[in-house]
């Protein structure tokens, strides 16, 4: 159709009619005069819409499938993340259980020795402070920590505090070559001085050169004047070697410490000393000795030649009779006597 004046008038007329029909339809509601025409149009164009919908549905389904696949991928990612978090939490729970056991042992040690302690966590090792055997703990002067305080854990003596900051402190470990602590032997009360030797047993110099010492004997701290740097009664270790050449004045022994200095985690700084010396009460209980097996008695029976060993029920009766008479039971093995051997020679 060419763009003429008549075509423009026709277009305006059609638009006006369309607006008029829309207005009448809206005002008429369910009783609209054009409702019949709408139903007729639906009857005519319905199959066409169905065909178009059928053609478009696979595309829509594909888009939905892609969207669902993304949602499934997101759910899998969430499950994988939750699984990883669960594994991490389980691992953390194992570590937490181990730390709870260690803390429980520390509290029991403190209770046995009546030590007032501040719990701490080891957060650094000595590489940051030089080549000495030291660790850094996460409490300091703000927590009431002072220099020359005793440090223990669930096993025994860890060391002493040497440097204190506001929130951290440095602990010199008992196996450091610059570390020395007074010791006392269990039961015998023999005194000495223990010195660290790195990853080797502690070297202890006893003041009594003729002291009787054997492997397995145990030592605790003797304590310092004013309980600093060491409180008394803290388990140190047990003897693993004795110098056979004891001098007139001193004697050297070697002690394996109770504490594993390469796996420290939870420690306690003794901020309050015990009122009385706990002596040997903080030492771990000794393992029970296994009972020695009782020896089994053996019985030897001697019979004369020509005697027929009983068998079956007769042998049981003979054994019972021998037991009643206080004689050993015949086991059926004949051992000739010296007289019987002489008669055989004749």
PDB file of C-alpha atoms in Angstrom, residues 42-264:
ATOM      1  CA  UNK A  42      -9.221 -18.198  20.208  1.00  0.00           C
ATOM      2  CA  UNK A  43     -10.879 -20.958  18.235  1.00  0.00           C
ATOM      3  CA  UNK A  44      -9.129 -19.854  15.081  1.00  0.00           C
ATOM      4  CA  UNK A  45      -5.714 -19.041  16.442  1.00  0.00           C
ATOM      5  CA  UNK A  46      -5.568 -21.687  19.261  1.00  0.00           C
ATOM      6  CA  UNK A  47      -4.085 -24.476  17.086  1.00  0.00           C
ATOM      7  CA  UNK A  48      -1.498 -22.048  15.777  1.00  0.00           C
ATOM      8  CA  UNK A  49      -0.458 -21.118  19.314  1.00  0.00           C
ATOM      9  CA  UNK A  50      -0.210 -24.796  20.262  1.00  0.00           C
ATOM     10  CA  UNK A  51       2.018 -25.472  17.277  1.00  0.00           C
ATOM     11  CA  UNK A  52       4.245 -22.546  18.077  1.00  0.00           C
ATOM     12  CA  UNK A  53       4.403 -23.657  21.743  1.00  0.00           C
ATOM     13  CA  UNK A  54       5.346 -27.179  20.675  1.00  0.00           C
ATOM     14  CA  UNK A  55       8.140 -25.777  18.544  1.00  0.00           C
ATOM     15  CA  UNK A  56       9.406 -23.522  21.289  1.00  0.00           C
ATOM     16  CA  UNK A  57       9.110 -26.041  24.180  1.00  0.00           C
ATOM     17  CA  UNK A  58      12.338 -27.971  23.391  1.00  0.00           C
ATOM     18  CA  UNK A  59      14.305 -24.741  23.515  1.00  0.00           C
ATOM     19  CA  UNK A  60      12.650 -23.794  26.798  1.00  0.00           C
ATOM     20  CA  UNK A  61      13.305 -27.258  28.164  1.00  0.00           C
ATOM     21  CA  UNK A  62      16.938 -27.001  27.164  1.00  0.00           C
ATOM     22  CA  UNK A  63      17.258 -23.648  28.919  1.00  0.00           C
ATOM     23  CA  UNK A  64      15.555 -25.118  31.993  1.00  0.00           C
ATOM     24  CA  UNK A  65      17.865 -28.110  31.856  1.00  0.00           C
ATOM     25  CA  UNK A  66      20.899 -25.850  31.754  1.00  0.00           C
ATOM     26  CA  UNK A  67      19.527 -23.834  34.667  1.00  0.00           C
ATOM     27  CA  UNK A  68      18.790 -27.013  36.646  1.00  0.00           C
ATOM     28  CA  UNK A  69      22.244 -28.360  35.830  1.00  0.00           C
ATOM     29  CA  UNK A  70      23.726 -25.185  37.242  1.00  0.00           C
ATOM     30  CA  UNK A  71      21.590 -25.561  40.354  1.00  0.00           C
ATOM     31  CA  UNK A  72      22.667 -29.202  40.695  1.00  0.00           C
ATOM     32  CA  UNK A  73      26.292 -28.141  40.279  1.00  0.00           C
ATOM     33  CA  UNK A  74      25.784 -25.527  42.965  1.00  0.00           C
ATOM     34  CA  UNK A  75      24.276 -28.160  45.266  1.00  0.00           C
ATOM     35  CA  UNK A  76      27.204 -30.502  44.625  1.00  0.00           C
ATOM     36  CA  UNK A  77      29.629 -27.682  45.354  1.00  0.00           C
ATOM     37  CA  UNK A  78      27.794 -26.919  48.586  1.00  0.00           C
ATOM     38  CA  UNK A  79      27.871 -30.596  49.589  1.00  0.00           C
ATOM     39  CA  UNK A  80      31.566 -30.875  48.771  1.00  0.00           C
ATOM     40  CA  UNK A  81      32.286 -27.747  50.778  1.00  0.00           C
ATOM     41  CA  UNK A  82      30.241 -29.028  53.727  1.00  0.00           C
ATOM     42  CA  UNK A  83      32.034 -32.371  53.510  1.00  0.00           C
ATOM     43  CA  UNK A  84      35.423 -30.642  53.569  1.00  0.00           C
ATOM     44  CA  UNK A  85      34.334 -28.527  56.536  1.00  0.00           C
ATOM     45  CA  UNK A  86      33.105 -31.649  58.317  1.00  0.00           C
ATOM     46  CA  UNK A  87      36.426 -33.407  57.762  1.00  0.00           C
ATOM     47  CA  UNK A  88      38.283 -30.348  58.999  1.00  0.00           C
ATOM     48  CA  UNK A  89      36.002 -30.184  62.022  1.00  0.00           C
ATOM     49  CA  UNK A  90      36.547 -33.870  62.761  1.00  0.00           C
ATOM     50  CA  UNK A  91      40.294 -33.382  62.509  1.00  0.00           C
ATOM     51  CA  UNK A  92      40.018 -30.360  64.722  1.00  0.00           C
ATOM     52  CA  UNK A  93      37.938 -32.384  67.182  1.00  0.00           C
ATOM     53  CA  UNK A  94      40.688 -35.027  67.357  1.00  0.00           C
ATOM     54  CA  UNK A  95      43.233 -32.317  68.083  1.00  0.00           C
ATOM     55  CA  UNK A  96      40.897 -30.714  70.590  1.00  0.00           C
ATOM     56  CA  UNK A  97      40.399 -34.031  72.349  1.00  0.00           C
ATOM     57  CA  UNK A  98      44.165 -34.435  72.581  1.00  0.00           C
ATOM     58  CA  UNK A  99      44.525 -30.935  73.973  1.00  0.00           C
ATOM     59  CA  UNK A 100      41.721 -31.539  76.451  1.00  0.00           C
ATOM     60  CA  UNK A 101      43.542 -34.626  77.731  1.00  0.00           C
ATOM     61  CA  UNK A 102      46.766 -32.616  78.007  1.00  0.00           C
ATOM     62  CA  UNK A 103      45.018 -29.795  79.833  1.00  0.00           C
ATOM     63  CA  UNK A 104      43.344 -32.297  82.139  1.00  0.00           C
ATOM     64  CA  UNK A 105      46.751 -33.810  82.968  1.00  0.00           C
ATOM     65  CA  UNK A 106      48.169 -30.333  83.614  1.00  0.00           C
ATOM     66  CA  UNK A 107      45.342 -29.495  86.006  1.00  0.00           C
ATOM     67  CA  UNK A 108      45.841 -32.779  87.841  1.00  0.00           C
ATOM     68  CA  UNK A 109      49.570 -32.041  88.193  1.00  0.00           C
ATOM     69  CA  UNK A 110      48.809 -28.568  89.522  1.00  0.00           C
ATOM     70  CA  UNK A 111      46.249 -29.971  91.963  1.00  0.00           C
ATOM     71  CA  UNK A 112      48.650 -32.662  93.215  1.00  0.00           C
ATOM     72  CA  UNK A 113      51.374 -30.094  93.860  1.00  0.00           C
ATOM     73  CA  UNK A 114      48.987 -27.315  94.964  1.00  0.00           C
ATOM     74  CA  UNK A 115      50.443 -25.018  92.316  1.00  0.00           C
ATOM     75  CA  UNK A 116      48.525 -21.965  91.181  1.00  0.00           C
ATOM     76  CA  UNK A 117      48.995 -21.840  87.412  1.00  0.00           C
ATOM     77  CA  UNK A 118      48.134 -19.769  84.347  1.00  0.00           C
ATOM     78  CA  UNK A 119      47.445 -21.895  81.295  1.00  0.00           C
ATOM     79  CA  UNK A 120      49.203 -20.953  78.056  1.00  0.00           C
ATOM     80  CA  UNK A 121      49.713 -22.170  74.496  1.00  0.00           C
ATOM     81  CA  UNK A 122      53.073 -22.511  72.793  1.00  0.00           C
ATOM     82  CA  UNK A 123      52.983 -20.252  69.723  1.00  0.00           C
ATOM     83  CA  UNK A 124      56.644 -20.127  68.679  1.00  0.00           C
ATOM     84  CA  UNK A 125      59.928 -21.993  68.911  1.00  0.00           C
ATOM     85  CA  UNK A 126      63.466 -20.827  69.572  1.00  0.00           C
ATOM     86  CA  UNK A 127      64.542 -20.234  65.973  1.00  0.00           C
ATOM     87  CA  UNK A 128      63.207 -16.701  66.279  1.00  0.00           C
ATOM     88  CA  UNK A 129      65.277 -16.011  69.395  1.00  0.00           C
ATOM     89  CA  UNK A 130      68.580 -17.651  68.492  1.00  0.00           C
ATOM     90  CA  UNK A 131      69.957 -21.167  68.761  1.00  0.00           C
ATOM     91  CA  UNK A 132      68.923 -21.830  72.347  1.00  0.00           C
ATOM     92  CA  UNK A 133      66.140 -24.215  73.336  1.00  0.00           C
ATOM     93  CA  UNK A 134      63.299 -21.769  73.940  1.00  0.00           C
ATOM     94  CA  UNK A 135      59.610 -21.409  73.141  1.00  0.00           C
ATOM     95  CA  UNK A 136      57.208 -18.480  73.103  1.00  0.00           C
ATOM     96  CA  UNK A 137      53.893 -18.673  74.963  1.00  0.00           C
ATOM     97  CA  UNK A 138      50.814 -16.509  74.450  1.00  0.00           C
ATOM     98  CA  UNK A 139      50.606 -14.871  77.897  1.00  0.00           C
ATOM     99  CA  UNK A 140      52.671 -12.036  79.347  1.00  0.00           C
ATOM    100  CA  UNK A 141      52.779  -9.255  81.895  1.00  0.00           C
ATOM    101  CA  UNK A 142      49.131  -8.375  81.286  1.00  0.00           C
ATOM    102  CA  UNK A 143      48.312 -11.881  82.568  1.00  0.00           C
ATOM    103  CA  UNK A 144      50.460 -11.574  85.694  1.00  0.00           C
ATOM    104  CA  UNK A 145      53.518 -13.357  84.295  1.00  0.00           C
ATOM    105  CA  UNK A 146      56.920 -12.347  85.685  1.00  0.00           C
ATOM    106  CA  UNK A 147      60.484 -13.312  84.952  1.00  0.00           C
ATOM    107  CA  UNK A 148      61.877 -16.460  86.647  1.00  0.00           C
ATOM    108  CA  UNK A 149      58.599 -18.309  87.036  1.00  0.00           C
ATOM    109  CA  UNK A 150      58.445 -22.114  86.768  1.00  0.00           C
ATOM    110  CA  UNK A 151      56.773 -23.587  83.677  1.00  0.00           C
ATOM    111  CA  UNK A 152      55.258 -27.085  83.766  1.00  0.00           C
ATOM    112  CA  UNK A 153      52.991 -29.285  81.676  1.00  0.00           C
ATOM    113  CA  UNK A 154      51.099 -32.528  82.224  1.00  0.00           C
ATOM    114  CA  UNK A 155      54.388 -34.502  82.318  1.00  0.00           C
ATOM    115  CA  UNK A 156      56.594 -32.354  84.524  1.00  0.00           C
ATOM    116  CA  UNK A 157      59.184 -29.578  84.364  1.00  0.00           C
ATOM    117  CA  UNK A 158      59.228 -27.616  81.085  1.00  0.00           C
ATOM    118  CA  UNK A 159      61.522 -24.701  81.995  1.00  0.00           C
ATOM    119  CA  UNK A 160      61.471 -21.173  83.373  1.00  0.00           C
ATOM    120  CA  UNK A 161      60.343 -17.784  82.083  1.00  0.00           C
ATOM    121  CA  UNK A 162      63.265 -15.611  80.939  1.00  0.00           C
ATOM    122  CA  UNK A 163      61.679 -12.727  79.000  1.00  0.00           C
ATOM    123  CA  UNK A 164      58.236 -11.185  79.473  1.00  0.00           C
ATOM    124  CA  UNK A 165      56.328  -8.943  77.073  1.00  0.00           C
ATOM    125  CA  UNK A 166      52.852  -7.477  77.413  1.00  0.00           C
ATOM    126  CA  UNK A 167      51.137 -10.454  75.765  1.00  0.00           C
ATOM    127  CA  UNK A 168      53.856 -13.077  75.237  1.00  0.00           C
ATOM    128  CA  UNK A 169      56.732 -14.617  77.181  1.00  0.00           C
ATOM    129  CA  UNK A 170      59.874 -16.590  76.374  1.00  0.00           C
ATOM    130  CA  UNK A 171      60.535 -19.869  78.191  1.00  0.00           C
ATOM    131  CA  UNK A 172      64.022 -21.389  78.484  1.00  0.00           C
ATOM    132  CA  UNK A 173      63.533 -25.164  78.226  1.00  0.00           C
ATOM    133  CA  UNK A 174      65.037 -27.569  80.746  1.00  0.00           C
ATOM    134  CA  UNK A 175      67.140 -29.304  78.079  1.00  0.00           C
ATOM    135  CA  UNK A 176      68.994 -26.095  77.134  1.00  0.00           C
ATOM    136  CA  UNK A 177      72.741 -26.213  77.964  1.00  0.00           C
ATOM    137  CA  UNK A 178      72.341 -22.931  79.886  1.00  0.00           C
ATOM    138  CA  UNK A 179      69.579 -24.389  82.047  1.00  0.00           C
ATOM    139  CA  UNK A 180      70.361 -25.617  85.585  1.00  0.00           C
ATOM    140  CA  UNK A 181      67.914 -26.704  88.272  1.00  0.00           C
ATOM    141  CA  UNK A 182      68.356 -28.150  91.746  1.00  0.00           C
ATOM    142  CA  UNK A 183      67.070 -31.707  92.062  1.00  0.00           C
ATOM    143  CA  UNK A 184      66.197 -34.170  94.808  1.00  0.00           C
ATOM    144  CA  UNK A 185      66.133 -37.957  94.503  1.00  0.00           C
ATOM    145  CA  UNK A 186      62.925 -39.757  95.370  1.00  0.00           C
ATOM    146  CA  UNK A 187      63.016 -41.461  98.807  1.00  0.00           C
ATOM    147  CA  UNK A 188      66.778 -41.031  99.399  1.00  0.00           C
ATOM    148  CA  UNK A 189      66.579 -37.196  99.201  1.00  0.00           C
ATOM    149  CA  UNK A 190      70.026 -37.006  97.579  1.00  0.00           C
ATOM    150  CA  UNK A 191      70.537 -33.501  96.180  1.00  0.00           C
ATOM    151  CA  UNK A 192      72.109 -32.478  92.899  1.00  0.00           C
ATOM    152  CA  UNK A 193      72.079 -30.078  89.982  1.00  0.00           C
ATOM    153  CA  UNK A 194      70.611 -31.004  86.580  1.00  0.00           C
ATOM    154  CA  UNK A 195      71.912 -29.375  83.403  1.00  0.00           C
ATOM    155  CA  UNK A 196      70.390 -29.603  79.926  1.00  0.00           C
ATOM    156  CA  UNK A 197      72.199 -31.330  77.063  1.00  0.00           C
ATOM    157  CA  UNK A 198      69.943 -30.639  74.108  1.00  0.00           C
ATOM    158  CA  UNK A 199      68.428 -33.817  72.714  1.00  0.00           C
ATOM    159  CA  UNK A 200      70.491 -35.983  75.109  1.00  0.00           C
ATOM    160  CA  UNK A 201      69.517 -36.925  78.698  1.00  0.00           C
ATOM    161  CA  UNK A 202      70.003 -34.350  81.422  1.00  0.00           C
ATOM    162  CA  UNK A 203      73.338 -34.458  83.225  1.00  0.00           C
ATOM    163  CA  UNK A 204      72.871 -34.463  87.002  1.00  0.00           C
ATOM    164  CA  UNK A 205      75.733 -33.926  89.411  1.00  0.00           C
ATOM    165  CA  UNK A 206      74.906 -35.379  92.806  1.00  0.00           C
ATOM    166  CA  UNK A 207      76.482 -33.685  95.814  1.00  0.00           C
ATOM    167  CA  UNK A 208      77.168 -37.035  97.471  1.00  0.00           C
ATOM    168  CA  UNK A 209      79.853 -38.874  95.526  1.00  0.00           C
ATOM    169  CA  UNK A 210      78.998 -42.179  97.242  1.00  0.00           C
ATOM    170  CA  UNK A 211      75.219 -41.951  96.739  1.00  0.00           C
ATOM    171  CA  UNK A 212      73.587 -45.227  95.772  1.00  0.00           C
ATOM    172  CA  UNK A 213      71.737 -44.706  92.502  1.00  0.00           C
ATOM    173  CA  UNK A 214      70.268 -47.172  90.004  1.00  0.00           C
ATOM    174  CA  UNK A 215      68.417 -46.976  86.732  1.00  0.00           C
ATOM    175  CA  UNK A 216      64.774 -46.088  87.149  1.00  0.00           C
ATOM    176  CA  UNK A 217      65.295 -43.833  90.170  1.00  0.00           C
ATOM    177  CA  UNK A 218      63.301 -40.615  89.856  1.00  0.00           C
ATOM    178  CA  UNK A 219      64.023 -36.943  90.538  1.00  0.00           C
ATOM    179  CA  UNK A 220      61.976 -33.847  91.339  1.00  0.00           C
ATOM    180  CA  UNK A 221      62.897 -30.185  91.651  1.00  0.00           C
ATOM    181  CA  UNK A 222      64.395 -29.186  94.987  1.00  0.00           C
ATOM    182  CA  UNK A 223      63.000 -25.660  94.855  1.00  0.00           C
ATOM    183  CA  UNK A 224      64.589 -22.226  95.017  1.00  0.00           C
ATOM    184  CA  UNK A 225      64.689 -19.587  97.718  1.00  0.00           C
ATOM    185  CA  UNK A 226      61.424 -17.710  97.519  1.00  0.00           C
ATOM    186  CA  UNK A 227      60.187 -20.376  95.022  1.00  0.00           C
ATOM    187  CA  UNK A 228      61.765 -18.513  92.095  1.00  0.00           C
ATOM    188  CA  UNK A 229      62.766 -19.580  89.572  1.00  0.00           C
ATOM    189  CA  UNK A 230      61.705 -23.072  90.678  1.00  0.00           C
ATOM    190  CA  UNK A 231      58.996 -24.382  92.944  1.00  0.00           C
ATOM    191  CA  UNK A 232      59.623 -27.728  94.721  1.00  0.00           C
ATOM    192  CA  UNK A 233      58.270 -31.143  93.834  1.00  0.00           C
ATOM    193  CA  UNK A 234      57.959 -30.823  90.053  1.00  0.00           C
ATOM    194  CA  UNK A 235      58.809 -34.143  88.306  1.00  0.00           C
ATOM    195  CA  UNK A 236      62.086 -33.897  86.351  1.00  0.00           C
ATOM    196  CA  UNK A 237      62.774 -37.394  85.013  1.00  0.00           C
ATOM    197  CA  UNK A 238      64.215 -40.825  85.763  1.00  0.00           C
ATOM    198  CA  UNK A 239      67.760 -42.167  85.794  1.00  0.00           C
ATOM    199  CA  UNK A 240      68.917 -43.951  82.636  1.00  0.00           C
ATOM    200  CA  UNK A 241      72.667 -44.033  83.290  1.00  0.00           C
ATOM    201  CA  UNK A 242      75.093 -43.869  86.216  1.00  0.00           C
ATOM    202  CA  UNK A 243      78.731 -42.835  86.050  1.00  0.00           C
ATOM    203  CA  UNK A 244      80.584 -45.826  87.554  1.00  0.00           C
ATOM    204  CA  UNK A 245      83.546 -43.657  88.602  1.00  0.00           C
ATOM    205  CA  UNK A 246      82.017 -41.804  91.502  1.00  0.00           C
ATOM    206  CA  UNK A 247      84.299 -39.203  93.010  1.00  0.00           C
ATOM    207  CA  UNK A 248      84.804 -38.408  96.656  1.00  0.00           C
ATOM    208  CA  UNK A 249      82.738 -35.229  96.428  1.00  0.00           C
ATOM    209  CA  UNK A 250      80.270 -35.605  93.533  1.00  0.00           C
ATOM    210  CA  UNK A 251      78.790 -38.239  91.239  1.00  0.00           C
ATOM    211  CA  UNK A 252      77.316 -37.852  87.759  1.00  0.00           C
ATOM    212  CA  UNK A 253      74.143 -39.537  86.589  1.00  0.00           C
ATOM    213  CA  UNK A 254      72.043 -39.158  83.445  1.00  0.00           C
ATOM    214  CA  UNK A 255      68.316 -38.534  83.543  1.00  0.00           C
ATOM    215  CA  UNK A 256      65.713 -38.867  80.807  1.00  0.00           C
ATOM    216  CA  UNK A 257      63.256 -35.964  81.273  1.00  0.00           C
ATOM    217  CA  UNK A 258      59.557 -36.682  81.470  1.00  0.00           C
ATOM    218  CA  UNK A 259      58.724 -33.799  79.125  1.00  0.00           C
ATOM    219  CA  UNK A 260      58.992 -34.155  75.354  1.00  0.00           C
ATOM    220  CA  UNK A 261      60.484 -30.774  74.439  1.00  0.00           C
ATOM    221  CA  UNK A 262      59.873 -31.188  70.701  1.00  0.00           C
ATOM    222  CA  UNK A 263      56.080 -31.538  71.039  1.00  0.00           C
ATOM    223  CA  UNK A 264      55.019 -28.872  73.511  1.00  0.00           C
TER     224      UNK A 264
END
